[in-house]
Amino acid sequence: MKVLCVAAARPNFMKVKPVLDALEARGIGVHLVHTGQHYDPLLSDVFFEELGLRAPDLHLGVGSGTHAQQTAGVMVALEPVVAELAPEMMVVVGDVNSTMAAALVSAKARVRLAHVEAGLRSGDRSMPEEINRIVTDRLSDVLFAPSPDAVDNLRAEGHPPAQIHLVGNVMIDTLLGNLDRALDRPVLDRLRLDRGGYALVTLHRPANVDDPDVLRGLLAALASVSRQLPVVFPVHPRARSVVDALGVGPGIRVLDPLGYLDFVALEAGAAVVLTDSGGVQEETTVLGVPCLTLRDSTERPITVEEGTNRVIGRGPQVIVAEVDRVLRHGVPARCPALWDGHAAERIAEVVLTELTGER
Ligand code: UDP
């Protein structure tokens, strides 16, 4: 049994690792392909090292480019690999351009396609990830949903119920599997931060970092927040030059992107997290740390309904007021069902059944 598993970008590596381990533990041979969508060591190599993800069997070296260039680059490079390897299934994770490109190659080669993190919808097609989600799910034969809302979305779009499997969240498998190691990291001491005494920020969505006027407003809000408590901001390479050009207030600690363990340690110790990341909305929900999402929508509504998340847009005054509210009142939270560290095992069981035909 041979499965081709595709990884491409920072939020993919923590999703692929538990899936790969669970498949291999069941005797399923996995061929791991890294498309090279993220190639900066701080967005790629560090996760292989820290998570113990084995080196990819193949690196496509696609690199950055426009959406069309990246999507086409992955398709052109992956098509002959699939033809030669003839896997029985392709497994893709998340919602990046490589996810969709690999899905197209798989579907056209008539290789069964499984999507991990299926069914998430923000309802906002101006987000490139939303397009990637819709196309990937449409083409998939096996849909692994992290939450009941994702199942509902897939059913509403007409996917046959037999294709949909509610398995939980693989991002949380990796979080729970590495939490003790993360909490042992001396990163708070190194940055001279008090537990529960700082705000943590990540921003990388085009809607927040590509337009200097929007980013200027967000940085002004963070400067106001930093008058109440230190603000730690590991800056995504996508945003670095514009953040440097605009400049930040003195209370904002601008850092390079962090490795996973240091970042999780900072998430766990934060008073509040301000983000536009999908994965960070999920991790803060499980850690019970208040999260303010600086977007107009989320594809992860369960983090709002059950978790610690609140979607507040990008208005500077609202951001400052919401931080104030959270610091005063905290937020109640519940951990969503099946976000229990065992999602990848459930995925591997389904894959095994699909491949062996035993039901
Ligand atoms: N993350 C990290 N270092 C950082 C910022 C984030 O390791 O400096 C991790 C974070 O813990 C989460 C993942 O990166 O596991 C989220 O990735 P990202 O925000 O890039 O993508 P998204 O989840 O929005 O697709």
CSV table of C-alpha atoms and ligand atoms in Angstrom, one decimal:
chain,number,residue,atom,x,y,z
A,1,MET,CA,0.0,0.0,0.0
A,2,LYS,CA,1.5,3.3,-1.0
A,3,VAL,CA,0.2,6.8,-0.1
A,4,LEU,CA,1.7,10.0,-1.4
A,5,CYS,CA,1.5,12.7,1.2
A,6,VAL,CA,2.1,16.4,0.3
A,7,ALA,CA,3.5,19.1,2.5
A,8,ALA,CA,4.2,22.6,1.4
A,9,ALA,CA,4.1,25.4,4.0
A,10,ARG,CA,4.4,26.2,7.7
A,11,PRO,CA,0.9,25.2,8.7
A,12,ASN,CA,1.2,22.0,6.8
A,13,PHE,CA,4.1,20.4,8.7
A,14,MET,CA,2.3,20.1,12.0
A,15,LYS,CA,-0.7,18.6,10.2
A,16,VAL,CA,1.4,16.1,8.2
A,17,LYS,CA,3.5,14.8,11.0
A,18,PRO,CA,0.8,13.0,13.0
A,19,VAL,CA,-0.9,11.7,9.9
A,20,LEU,CA,2.4,10.3,8.5
A,21,ASP,CA,3.2,8.6,11.8
A,22,ALA,CA,-0.3,7.1,12.1
A,23,LEU,CA,-0.3,5.8,8.5
A,24,GLU,CA,3.2,4.2,8.9
A,25,ALA,CA,2.3,2.7,12.2
A,26,ARG,CA,-0.4,0.8,10.4
A,27,GLY,CA,2.1,-0.5,7.8
A,28,ILE,CA,1.0,2.0,5.1
A,29,GLY,CA,4.0,3.1,3.0
A,30,VAL,CA,4.2,6.9,2.8
A,31,HIS,CA,6.0,8.9,0.1
A,32,LEU,CA,6.4,12.4,1.5
A,33,VAL,CA,6.7,15.2,-1.0
A,34,HIS,CA,7.6,18.8,0.0
A,35,THR,CA,6.5,21.1,-2.8
A,36,GLY,CA,8.9,23.9,-1.5
A,37,GLN,CA,6.1,26.5,-1.3
A,38,HIS,CA,7.8,27.6,1.9
A,39,TYR,CA,11.6,27.3,1.6
A,40,ASP,CA,12.8,29.9,4.2
A,41,PRO,CA,14.5,27.8,7.0
A,42,LEU,CA,12.3,29.6,9.6
A,43,LEU,CA,9.1,28.5,7.8
A,44,SER,CA,10.2,25.0,6.9
A,45,ASP,CA,13.4,23.3,8.2
A,46,VAL,CA,12.8,24.3,11.8
A,47,PHE,CA,9.6,22.3,11.9
A,48,PHE,CA,11.2,19.2,10.5
A,49,GLU,CA,13.9,19.4,13.2
A,50,GLU,CA,11.6,20.2,16.1
A,51,LEU,CA,8.7,17.9,15.2
A,52,GLY,CA,11.0,15.0,14.2
A,53,LEU,CA,9.3,15.0,10.8
A,54,ARG,CA,11.5,12.9,8.6
A,55,ALA,CA,13.2,14.4,5.5
A,56,PRO,CA,10.9,14.4,2.5
A,57,ASP,CA,11.4,11.7,-0.1
A,58,LEU,CA,11.2,14.3,-2.7
A,59,HIS,CA,11.5,18.1,-2.8
A,60,LEU,CA,9.9,19.8,-5.7
A,61,GLY,CA,11.6,23.2,-5.1
A,62,VAL,CA,8.7,25.2,-6.5
A,63,GLY,CA,9.3,28.4,-4.4
A,64,SER,CA,7.4,31.6,-4.4
A,65,GLY,CA,5.5,33.3,-7.2
A,66,THR,CA,2.0,34.4,-8.1
A,67,HIS,CA,-0.9,32.1,-7.3
A,68,ALA,CA,-0.9,30.9,-10.9
A,69,GLN,CA,2.8,30.3,-10.9
A,70,GLN,CA,2.8,28.4,-7.7
A,71,THR,CA,-0.2,26.3,-8.5
A,72,ALA,CA,1.1,25.5,-12.0
A,73,GLY,CA,4.6,24.9,-10.7
A,74,VAL,CA,3.4,22.3,-8.3
A,75,MET,CA,1.2,20.6,-10.9
A,76,VAL,CA,4.0,20.5,-13.5
A,77,ALA,CA,6.5,19.0,-11.0
A,78,LEU,CA,4.1,16.6,-9.3
A,79,GLU,CA,2.4,15.1,-12.4
A,80,PRO,CA,5.4,12.9,-13.5
A,81,VAL,CA,6.0,11.9,-9.8
A,82,VAL,CA,2.5,10.6,-9.5
A,83,ALA,CA,2.7,8.8,-12.9
A,84,GLU,CA,5.9,7.1,-11.9
A,85,LEU,CA,5.0,6.3,-8.3
A,86,ALA,CA,1.4,5.3,-9.0
A,87,PRO,CA,0.2,5.7,-5.4
A,88,GLU,CA,-3.1,4.2,-4.3
A,89,MET,CA,-4.0,7.4,-2.6
A,90,MET,CA,-2.9,11.0,-2.2
A,91,VAL,CA,-3.3,12.8,1.1
A,92,VAL,CA,-3.3,16.6,1.2
A,93,VAL,CA,-3.7,18.8,4.2
A,94,GLY,CA,-4.9,22.4,4.8
A,95,ASP,CA,-5.6,25.1,2.3
A,96,VAL,CA,-2.5,26.4,0.7
A,97,ASN,CA,-1.9,26.7,-3.1
A,98,SER,CA,0.1,23.4,-3.1
A,99,THR,CA,-2.9,21.6,-1.5
A,100,MET,CA,-5.1,22.6,-4.4
A,101,ALA,CA,-2.5,22.0,-7.0
A,102,ALA,CA,-1.8,18.5,-5.7
A,103,ALA,CA,-5.5,17.8,-5.6
A,104,LEU,CA,-5.9,18.7,-9.3
A,105,VAL,CA,-3.0,16.4,-10.2
A,106,SER,CA,-4.4,13.6,-8.2
A,107,ALA,CA,-7.9,13.9,-9.5
A,108,LYS,CA,-6.7,14.0,-13.2
A,109,ALA,CA,-4.4,11.0,-12.6
A,110,ARG,CA,-7.4,9.2,-11.1
A,111,VAL,CA,-5.6,8.6,-7.9
A,112,ARG,CA,-7.9,8.6,-4.9
A,113,LEU,CA,-7.7,11.9,-3.0
A,114,ALA,CA,-8.0,12.4,0.7
A,115,HIS,CA,-8.2,15.9,2.2
A,116,VAL,CA,-7.3,16.5,5.9
A,117,GLU,CA,-9.1,19.6,7.2
A,118,ALA,CA,-12.0,19.4,4.8
A,119,GLY,CA,-15.1,21.4,5.0
A,120,LEU,CA,-13.8,24.6,6.5
A,121,ARG,CA,-15.5,27.7,5.0
A,122,SER,CA,-15.1,31.4,5.8
A,123,GLY,CA,-17.6,32.3,3.1
A,124,ASP,CA,-15.2,34.9,1.9
A,125,ARG,CA,-13.9,34.1,-1.6
A,126,SER,CA,-11.5,37.1,-1.5
A,127,MET,CA,-9.3,34.8,0.6
A,128,PRO,CA,-7.1,32.7,-1.7
A,129,GLU,CA,-7.3,29.9,0.9
A,130,GLU,CA,-11.1,29.7,0.5
A,131,ILE,CA,-10.7,29.0,-3.2
A,132,ASN,CA,-8.2,26.3,-2.4
A,133,ARG,CA,-10.5,24.7,0.2
A,134,ILE,CA,-13.5,24.6,-2.2
A,135,VAL,CA,-11.6,23.2,-5.1
A,136,THR,CA,-9.7,20.6,-3.0
A,137,ASP,CA,-12.9,19.4,-1.3
A,138,ARG,CA,-14.8,19.2,-4.6
A,139,LEU,CA,-12.1,16.9,-6.0
A,140,SER,CA,-11.6,14.7,-2.9
A,141,ASP,CA,-12.9,11.2,-2.5
A,142,VAL,CA,-12.3,11.1,1.2
A,143,LEU,CA,-13.0,14.2,3.4
A,144,PHE,CA,-11.6,14.4,6.9
A,145,ALA,CA,-13.5,17.1,8.8
A,146,PRO,CA,-12.2,18.6,12.0
A,147,SER,CA,-15.5,19.8,13.4
A,148,PRO,CA,-19.3,19.4,13.0
A,149,ASP,CA,-19.6,22.7,11.2
A,150,ALA,CA,-17.2,21.4,8.5
A,151,VAL,CA,-19.4,18.3,8.1
A,152,ASP,CA,-22.4,20.5,7.7
A,153,ASN,CA,-20.7,22.6,5.0
A,154,LEU,CA,-19.7,19.5,3.0
A,155,ARG,CA,-23.2,18.0,3.2
A,156,ALA,CA,-24.7,21.4,2.2
A,157,GLU,CA,-22.4,21.3,-0.9
A,158,GLY,CA,-23.7,17.9,-1.8
A,159,HIS,CA,-20.8,15.6,-0.9
A,160,PRO,CA,-22.1,12.1,-0.2
A,161,PRO,CA,-22.2,11.4,3.5
A,162,ALA,CA,-20.1,8.2,3.0
A,163,GLN,CA,-17.2,10.4,1.9
A,164,ILE,CA,-17.3,12.6,5.0
A,165,HIS,CA,-15.5,11.5,8.2
A,166,LEU,CA,-15.6,13.6,11.4
A,167,VAL,CA,-12.1,12.8,12.8
A,168,GLY,CA,-11.1,15.8,14.9
A,169,ASN,CA,-8.2,18.2,14.5
A,170,VAL,CA,-4.7,16.9,13.6
A,171,MET,CA,-3.2,20.4,14.4
A,172,ILE,CA,-4.2,19.6,18.0
A,173,ASP,CA,-2.6,16.1,17.8
A,174,THR,CA,0.7,17.9,17.3
A,175,LEU,CA,0.0,20.6,19.9
A,176,LEU,CA,-0.9,18.1,22.6
A,177,GLY,CA,2.0,15.8,21.6
A,178,ASN,CA,4.5,18.6,22.0
A,179,LEU,CA,3.0,20.8,24.7
A,180,ASP,CA,5.3,19.5,27.6
A,181,ARG,CA,8.4,20.1,25.5
A,182,ALA,CA,7.2,23.5,24.5
A,183,LEU,CA,6.4,24.5,28.1
A,184,ASP,CA,10.0,23.5,29.1
A,185,ARG,CA,11.4,26.0,26.7
A,186,PRO,CA,13.1,29.0,28.4
A,187,VAL,CA,11.7,31.5,25.8
A,188,LEU,CA,9.7,33.6,28.3
A,189,ASP,CA,12.9,34.1,30.4
A,190,ARG,CA,14.9,34.8,27.3
A,191,LEU,CA,12.5,37.5,26.3
A,192,ARG,CA,12.0,38.7,29.9
A,193,LEU,CA,8.3,38.2,29.8
A,194,ASP,CA,6.0,37.3,32.7
A,195,ARG,CA,3.5,34.4,32.3
A,196,GLY,CA,0.1,35.9,31.6
A,197,GLY,CA,1.6,39.4,31.2
A,198,TYR,CA,2.0,40.0,27.5
A,199,ALA,CA,0.1,40.0,24.2
A,200,LEU,CA,1.3,37.8,21.3
A,201,VAL,CA,0.6,38.8,17.7
A,202,THR,CA,0.8,37.1,14.3
A,203,LEU,CA,-0.2,38.6,11.0
A,204,HIS,CA,0.3,37.2,7.5
A,205,ARG,CA,-3.0,37.3,5.6
A,206,PRO,CA,-2.9,39.4,2.4
A,207,ALA,CA,-5.9,41.5,3.6
A,208,ASN,CA,-3.8,42.6,6.7
A,209,VAL,CA,-0.3,42.9,5.5
A,210,ASP,CA,-0.3,43.7,1.8
A,211,ASP,CA,-2.0,47.1,2.1
A,212,PRO,CA,0.2,49.5,4.0
A,213,ASP,CA,-2.8,51.6,5.1
A,214,VAL,CA,-4.5,48.6,6.8
A,215,LEU,CA,-1.2,47.5,8.4
A,216,ARG,CA,-0.5,51.0,9.6
A,217,GLY,CA,-3.9,51.0,11.4
A,218,LEU,CA,-3.2,47.6,13.0
A,219,LEU,CA,0.3,48.7,14.1
A,220,ALA,CA,-1.3,51.8,15.7
A,221,ALA,CA,-3.7,49.6,17.6
A,222,LEU,CA,-0.8,47.4,18.8
A,223,ALA,CA,1.1,50.5,19.9
A,224,SER,CA,-1.9,51.4,22.0
A,225,VAL,CA,-2.1,47.9,23.4
A,226,SER,CA,1.6,48.0,24.2
A,227,ARG,CA,1.0,50.9,26.7
A,228,GLN,CA,-0.9,48.3,28.8
A,229,LEU,CA,1.3,45.3,28.4
A,230,PRO,CA,4.3,44.2,26.2
A,231,VAL,CA,3.4,43.1,22.7
A,232,VAL,CA,5.5,40.3,21.1
A,233,PHE,CA,5.2,40.1,17.4
A,234,PRO,CA,7.1,37.4,15.4
A,235,VAL,CA,6.8,38.8,11.9
A,236,HIS,CA,6.1,36.6,8.9
A,237,PRO,CA,8.6,37.1,6.1
A,238,ARG,CA,5.6,38.2,3.9
A,239,ALA,CA,5.1,41.2,6.2
A,240,ARG,CA,8.7,42.0,7.3
A,241,SER,CA,9.6,44.7,4.8
A,242,VAL,CA,6.4,46.6,5.2
A,243,VAL,CA,6.5,46.4,9.0
A,244,ASP,CA,10.1,47.6,8.9
A,245,ALA,CA,9.2,50.4,6.6
A,246,LEU,CA,6.2,51.6,8.7
A,247,GLY,CA,8.0,51.1,12.0
A,248,VAL,CA,6.5,50.0,15.3
A,249,GLY,CA,6.0,51.6,18.7
A,250,PRO,CA,8.6,51.1,21.4
A,251,GLY,CA,6.5,48.6,23.4
A,252,ILE,CA,6.3,46.2,20.5
A,253,ARG,CA,8.9,43.4,20.3
A,254,VAL,CA,9.4,42.5,16.7
A,255,LEU,CA,11.0,39.1,16.2
A,256,ASP,CA,11.8,36.7,13.3
A,257,PRO,CA,9.2,33.9,12.9
A,258,LEU,CA,9.7,31.5,15.8
A,259,GLY,CA,10.1,27.7,15.8
A,260,TYR,CA,7.0,25.7,16.8
A,261,LEU,CA,8.1,25.0,20.4
A,262,ASP,CA,9.0,28.6,21.3
A,263,PHE,CA,5.8,29.8,19.6
A,264,VAL,CA,3.6,27.4,21.5
A,265,ALA,CA,5.3,28.3,24.7
A,266,LEU,CA,4.5,32.0,24.0
A,267,GLU,CA,0.9,31.2,23.1
A,268,ALA,CA,0.4,29.2,26.3
A,269,GLY,CA,1.8,32.1,28.4
A,270,ALA,CA,0.1,35.0,26.7
A,271,ALA,CA,-2.6,37.1,28.3
A,272,VAL,CA,-4.2,37.5,24.9
A,273,VAL,CA,-3.3,36.5,21.3
A,274,LEU,CA,-4.1,38.7,18.3
A,275,THR,CA,-3.9,36.9,15.0
A,276,ASP,CA,-5.2,36.3,11.5
A,277,SER,CA,-3.9,32.7,11.5
A,278,GLY,CA,-6.2,29.7,11.2
A,279,GLY,CA,-4.0,27.4,13.3
A,280,VAL,CA,-3.5,29.9,16.0
A,281,GLN,CA,-7.2,30.3,16.5
A,282,GLU,CA,-7.4,26.5,17.1
A,283,GLU,CA,-4.4,26.2,19.4
A,284,THR,CA,-5.5,29.1,21.6
A,285,THR,CA,-8.9,27.4,22.0
A,286,VAL,CA,-7.3,24.3,23.3
A,287,LEU,CA,-4.8,26.2,25.5
A,288,GLY,CA,-7.7,28.3,26.9
A,289,VAL,CA,-5.9,31.5,26.0
A,290,PRO,CA,-8.1,34.4,24.8
A,291,CYS,CA,-7.8,35.0,21.0
A,292,LEU,CA,-8.8,38.0,19.0
A,293,THR,CA,-9.0,37.3,15.3
A,294,LEU,CA,-8.2,40.4,13.2
A,295,ARG,CA,-10.4,39.4,10.2
A,296,ASP,CA,-14.0,39.8,9.1
A,297,SER,CA,-14.7,36.1,9.1
A,298,THR,CA,-13.4,32.8,10.2
A,299,GLU,CA,-13.5,29.3,8.6
A,300,ARG,CA,-13.2,27.9,12.1
A,301,PRO,CA,-16.4,29.1,13.8
A,302,ILE,CA,-16.1,26.4,16.5
A,303,THR,CA,-13.3,28.3,18.0
A,304,VAL,CA,-15.8,31.2,18.6
A,305,GLU,CA,-18.8,29.1,19.6
A,306,GLU,CA,-16.9,26.8,22.0
A,307,GLY,CA,-13.4,28.2,22.3
A,308,THR,CA,-11.7,31.4,23.3
A,309,ASN,CA,-11.8,33.2,19.9
A,310,ARG,CA,-13.6,36.4,18.9
A,311,VAL,CA,-13.5,37.7,15.3
A,312,ILE,CA,-13.2,41.5,15.6
A,313,GLY,CA,-12.1,42.8,12.3
A,314,ARG,CA,-9.3,45.3,11.8
A,315,GLY,CA,-10.6,48.6,13.2
A,316,PRO,CA,-7.9,50.0,15.6
A,317,GLN,CA,-10.4,51.3,18.2
A,318,VAL,CA,-12.3,48.0,18.3
A,319,ILE,CA,-9.0,46.1,18.8
A,320,VAL,CA,-7.9,48.2,21.7
A,321,ALA,CA,-11.4,48.0,23.3
A,322,GLU,CA,-11.5,44.2,22.9
A,323,VAL,CA,-8.0,43.7,24.4
A,324,ASP,CA,-9.2,45.7,27.3
A,325,ARG,CA,-12.4,43.7,27.7
A,326,VAL,CA,-10.5,40.4,27.5
A,327,LEU,CA,-7.9,41.5,30.1
A,328,ARG,CA,-10.6,42.6,32.5
A,329,HIS,CA,-13.1,39.7,32.1
A,330,GLY,CA,-11.2,36.8,30.5
A,331,VAL,CA,-13.2,34.3,28.3
A,332,PRO,CA,-14.9,31.0,29.1
A,333,ALA,CA,-13.8,28.1,26.9
A,334,ARG,CA,-14.6,24.5,26.1
A,335,CYS,CA,-12.4,22.1,24.1
A,336,PRO,CA,-14.2,21.0,21.0
A,337,ALA,CA,-15.1,17.3,20.8
A,338,LEU,CA,-12.4,15.1,19.1
A,339,TRP,CA,-9.7,17.7,19.5
A,340,ASP,CA,-8.1,15.2,21.7
A,341,GLY,CA,-4.7,14.3,20.2
A,342,HIS,CA,-6.0,11.2,18.3
A,343,ALA,CA,-7.4,12.6,15.1
A,344,ALA,CA,-4.6,11.2,12.9
A,345,GLU,CA,-5.2,7.7,14.3
A,346,ARG,CA,-8.8,8.0,13.2
A,347,ILE,CA,-7.7,9.2,9.8
A,348,ALA,CA,-5.3,6.2,9.4
A,349,GLU,CA,-8.1,3.8,10.3
A,350,VAL,CA,-10.3,5.2,7.5
A,351,VAL,CA,-7.4,5.2,5.0
A,352,LEU,CA,-6.6,1.6,5.8
A,353,THR,CA,-10.2,0.7,5.3
A,354,GLU,CA,-10.3,2.6,2.0
A,355,LEU,CA,-7.1,0.9,0.7
A,356,THR,CA,-8.0,-2.6,1.8
A,357,GLY,CA,-11.6,-2.4,0.9
A,358,GLU,CA,-12.5,-3.9,4.3
A,359,ARG,CA,-15.6,-2.4,5.9
B,1,UDP,N1,3.7,29.2,14.3
B,1,UDP,C1,5.1,29.1,14.5
B,1,UDP,N2,5.9,30.2,14.6
B,1,UDP,C2,5.4,31.4,14.5
B,1,UDP,C3,4.0,31.6,14.2
B,1,UDP,C4,3.2,30.5,14.1
B,1,UDP,O1,5.5,27.9,14.7
B,1,UDP,O2,6.2,32.4,14.5
B,1,UDP,C5,2.8,28.1,14.1
B,1,UDP,C6,1.6,28.1,15.0
B,1,UDP,O3,1.8,27.5,16.3
B,1,UDP,C7,0.7,27.2,14.2
B,1,UDP,C8,1.1,27.4,12.7
B,1,UDP,O4,2.4,28.0,12.8
B,1,UDP,O5,0.9,25.8,14.5
B,1,UDP,C9,0.1,28.3,12.0
B,1,UDP,O6,0.6,28.7,10.8
B,1,UDP,P1,0.2,30.0,10.0
B,1,UDP,O7,-0.3,31.0,10.9
B,1,UDP,O8,1.4,30.3,9.1
B,1,UDP,O9,-0.9,29.5,8.9
B,1,UDP,P2,-2.5,29.3,9.0
B,1,UDP,O10,-2.8,28.4,10.2
B,1,UDP,O11,-3.1,30.6,9.1
B,1,UDP,O12,-2.8,28.6,7.8
